[in-house]
Short mmCIF file of C-alpha atoms and ligand atoms in Angstrom, two decimals:
data_model
loop_
_atom_site.label_atom_id
_atom_site.label_comp_id
_atom_site.label_asym_id
_atom_site.label_seq_id
_atom_site.Cartn_x
_atom_site.Cartn_y
_atom_site.Cartn_z
CA UNK A 1 0.15 0.31 0.49
CA UNK A 2 0.97 3.69 0.10
CA UNK A 3 2.49 5.05 2.39
CA UNK A 4 0.34 8.29 4.02
CA UNK A 5 -3.25 5.54 3.02
CA UNK A 6 -1.83 2.57 4.28
CA UNK A 7 -2.01 4.58 7.60
CA UNK A 8 -4.50 6.26 7.11
CA UNK A 9 -6.40 1.91 6.74
CA UNK A 10 -4.33 0.38 8.62
CA UNK A 11 -6.97 1.07 11.70
CA UNK A 12 -9.88 0.14 10.14
CA UNK A 13 -7.54 -3.46 8.60
CA UNK A 14 -7.24 -3.84 12.55
CA UNK A 15 -10.66 -3.59 13.34
CA UNK A 16 -12.39 -4.88 10.53
CA UNK A 17 -10.38 -8.21 11.79
CA UNK A 18 -11.96 -8.27 14.79
CA UNK A 19 -14.98 -6.84 13.67
CA UNK A 20 -15.78 -9.60 10.95
CA UNK A 21 -13.71 -12.01 12.83
CA UNK A 22 -10.66 -11.96 10.06
CA UNK A 23 -9.16 -10.28 7.31
CA UNK A 24 -11.27 -11.17 4.65
CA UNK A 25 -10.76 -10.81 0.97
CA UNK A 26 -14.19 -9.19 0.79
CA UNK A 27 -13.60 -7.00 3.87
CA UNK A 28 -10.43 -5.40 2.48
CA UNK A 29 -12.14 -5.39 -0.67
CA UNK A 30 -14.68 -3.70 1.14
CA UNK A 31 -12.02 -1.28 2.83
CA UNK A 32 -11.25 -0.15 -0.27
CA UNK A 33 -14.38 0.87 -1.93
CA UNK A 34 -15.12 2.55 1.29
CA UNK A 35 -11.72 4.42 1.39
CA UNK A 36 -12.81 5.32 -1.77
CA UNK A 37 -16.53 6.47 -2.28
CA UNK A 38 -15.23 8.62 0.94
CA UNK A 39 -13.08 10.37 -1.21
CA UNK A 40 -15.14 10.90 -4.49
CA UNK A 41 -17.72 12.23 -2.53
CA UNK A 42 -15.80 14.58 -0.56
CA UNK A 43 -17.23 15.72 3.09
CA UNK A 44 -21.31 15.84 3.31
CA UNK A 45 -23.24 16.82 6.44
CA UNK A 46 -25.19 13.44 6.57
CA UNK A 47 -24.42 10.39 4.63
CA UNK A 48 -25.90 7.00 3.63
CA UNK A 49 -24.74 4.04 2.34
CA UNK A 50 -26.25 1.38 0.37
CA UNK A 51 -24.27 -1.97 -0.35
CA UNK A 52 -25.39 -4.38 -3.14
CA UNK A 53 -24.12 -7.47 -1.62
CA UNK A 54 -25.09 -9.51 2.53
CA UNK A 55 -21.60 -10.66 2.30
CA UNK A 56 -18.30 -8.47 4.15
CA UNK A 57 -19.20 -5.30 2.29
CA UNK A 58 -21.54 -4.59 5.26
CA UNK A 59 -19.13 -4.69 8.18
CA UNK A 60 -16.59 -2.91 6.60
CA UNK A 61 -19.13 0.34 5.69
CA UNK A 62 -20.27 -0.25 9.69
CA UNK A 63 -16.57 -0.36 10.29
CA UNK A 64 -15.04 3.08 8.51
CA UNK A 65 -19.20 5.02 8.25
CA UNK A 66 -21.85 5.59 10.88
CA UNK A 67 -24.08 3.56 8.89
CA UNK A 68 -25.35 0.46 10.21
CA UNK A 69 -27.42 -1.91 9.43
CA UNK A 70 -29.09 -2.14 12.80
CA UNK A 71 -29.58 1.87 12.73
CA UNK A 72 -31.51 2.01 9.58
CA UNK A 73 -28.76 4.06 7.39
CA UNK A 74 -27.18 1.37 5.74
CA UNK A 75 -29.60 -0.40 3.35
CA UNK A 76 -28.37 -3.61 1.82
CA UNK A 77 -29.32 -5.34 -1.24
CA UNK A 78 -29.30 -8.81 -1.73
CA UNK A 79 -28.27 -8.79 -5.30
CA UNK A 80 -24.52 -10.30 -4.31
CA UNK A 81 -22.92 -7.88 -6.03
CA UNK A 82 -19.45 -6.19 -4.80
CA UNK A 83 -21.03 -2.65 -5.16
CA UNK A 84 -21.55 0.38 -2.58
CA UNK A 85 -22.88 3.57 -2.99
CA UNK A 86 -22.69 6.41 -0.30
CA UNK A 87 -24.95 9.10 -0.92
CA UNK A 88 -25.64 12.65 0.42
CA UNK A 89 -28.65 11.78 2.72
CA UNK A 90 -30.30 15.46 1.74
CA UNK A 91 -29.48 15.68 -1.62
CA UNK A 92 -29.83 11.99 -2.54
CA UNK A 93 -26.53 12.67 -4.59
CA UNK A 94 -23.53 10.44 -4.35
CA UNK A 95 -21.26 7.55 -5.58
CA UNK A 96 -21.73 4.71 -6.60
CA UNK A 97 -18.38 2.13 -6.55
CA UNK A 98 -18.11 -2.02 -8.14
CA UNK A 99 -15.26 -4.46 -8.76
CA UNK A 100 -14.87 -4.06 -12.19
CA UNK A 101 -13.55 -7.50 -13.96
CA UNK A 102 -11.86 -6.61 -16.91
CA UNK A 103 -9.23 -4.67 -14.24
CA UNK A 104 -9.68 -7.29 -11.59
CA UNK A 105 -8.65 -9.39 -14.84
CA UNK A 106 -4.82 -7.85 -13.31
CA UNK A 107 -4.98 -9.68 -10.45
CA UNK A 108 -5.76 -13.80 -11.54
CA UNK A 109 -5.17 -14.83 -8.26
CA UNK A 110 -8.37 -12.38 -6.78
CA UNK A 111 -10.12 -12.97 -10.88
CA UNK A 112 -10.55 -16.53 -9.94
CA UNK A 113 -11.04 -16.72 -6.85
CA UNK A 114 -13.82 -14.04 -7.27
CA UNK A 115 -15.54 -15.86 -9.39
CA UNK A 116 -14.82 -19.05 -7.71
CA UNK A 117 -13.54 -20.83 -11.01
CA UNK A 118 -10.29 -22.39 -9.02
CA UNK A 119 -9.10 -22.81 -5.20
CA UNK A 120 -7.10 -20.23 -4.22
CA UNK A 121 -5.14 -20.07 -1.47
CA UNK A 122 -6.42 -16.30 0.41
CA UNK A 123 -2.91 -15.11 1.22
CA UNK A 124 -2.49 -14.83 -1.96
CA UNK A 125 -5.81 -12.87 -3.24
CA UNK A 126 -5.33 -10.64 -0.03
CA UNK A 127 -1.71 -9.82 -1.55
CA UNK A 128 -3.83 -9.05 -4.36
CA UNK A 129 -5.39 -6.28 -3.33
CA UNK A 130 -3.00 -4.74 -0.77
CA UNK A 131 -1.33 -4.23 -4.47
CA UNK A 132 -3.89 -3.42 -6.11
CA UNK A 133 -5.80 -0.61 -3.47
CA UNK A 134 -7.64 0.82 -5.73
CA UNK A 135 -7.03 -0.38 -9.57
CA UNK A 136 -9.72 -2.81 -9.50
CA UNK A 137 -12.62 -0.23 -9.04
CA UNK A 138 -14.77 1.92 -11.48
CA UNK A 139 -17.53 4.65 -10.25
CA UNK A 140 -20.23 6.40 -10.85
CA UNK A 141 -22.24 9.58 -9.97
CA UNK A 142 -25.56 8.60 -8.50
CA UNK A 143 -28.80 10.03 -7.27
CA UNK A 144 -30.22 7.48 -5.15
CA UNK A 145 -34.85 7.00 -5.48
CA UNK A 146 -35.14 4.98 -2.35
CA UNK A 147 -38.63 4.79 -0.85
CA UNK A 148 -38.83 6.45 2.58
CA UNK A 149 -38.76 4.45 4.94
CA UNK A 150 -42.46 4.40 6.68
CA UNK A 151 -42.90 3.34 10.17
CA UNK A 152 -46.24 1.84 9.62
CA UNK A 153 -48.91 -0.18 11.82
CA UNK A 154 -48.45 -2.70 13.65
CA UNK A 155 -50.42 -5.82 14.15
CA UNK A 156 -50.32 -8.67 16.93
CA UNK A 157 -51.08 -11.72 14.98
CA UNK A 158 -53.47 -13.44 16.59
CA UNK A 159 -52.21 -16.99 15.55
CA UNK A 160 -48.87 -16.57 18.17
CA UNK A 161 -49.90 -13.63 19.82
CA UNK A 162 -46.72 -11.30 18.60
CA UNK A 163 -46.36 -8.02 17.21
CA UNK A 164 -45.43 -7.85 13.20
CA UNK A 165 -45.85 -5.56 10.51
CA UNK A 166 -49.41 -4.48 9.79
CA UNK A 167 -48.50 -4.94 6.30
CA UNK A 168 -48.19 -8.28 6.30
CA UNK A 169 -51.36 -8.86 7.09
CA UNK A 170 -53.47 -10.24 9.86
CA UNK A 171 -50.97 -13.08 10.44
CA UNK A 172 -47.56 -12.71 11.76
CA UNK A 173 -44.98 -13.43 8.24
CA UNK A 174 -44.29 -17.25 9.79
CA UNK A 175 -48.03 -18.02 11.37
CA UNK A 176 -48.87 -17.09 8.14
CA UNK A 177 -47.15 -19.52 6.51
CA UNK A 178 -44.39 -16.72 4.52
CA UNK A 179 -41.42 -18.03 5.42
CA UNK A 180 -40.03 -19.36 8.84
CA UNK A 181 -36.36 -20.50 10.17
CA UNK A 182 -37.30 -22.52 13.20
CA UNK A 183 -39.47 -25.56 14.74
CA UNK A 184 -40.17 -25.00 18.89
CA UNK A 185 -38.70 -27.94 20.78
CA UNK A 186 -40.78 -29.26 23.61
CA UNK A 187 -39.63 -30.46 26.82
ZN1 ZN B 1 -48.05 -14.83 14.05
#
């Protein structure tokens, strides 16, 4: 990494490894990505984030910006795309940075790892990421159009008695058979 950027980002690599559990290639790419987006956007009063994958990238944004999944300043799109947008919350203009596969081709281990073409060693991928820094990204200026965050009505599910958004209908998603992830174990 170049001297000053390395120093500036080192704290995030350390914090990120702790928060994420380890320094994954995705987290490392994410740290460079957020840093680039912040540089292009410049200082703004309030900045919100959209990440386009649930993997790794949300953690980079969470350690480098005040936006977290839980505070609602970060929108997580489950598109499986390695891209993010930082935008001005008031003016809605922003910058979208994405992993450019044409540029990533210059880093064969990274390219193979990302496209799952071959088994590659994580260390080799990481060392290419550290060498590449921003050279694997492209970016564009964007205007963000997200639906306003509304706090809707809350209903009590007649089946389980738990509260849930009324927009789901009378029954909660689980009792209504829309979604499920657990079975209660009777002791
Ligand atoms: Zn229910």
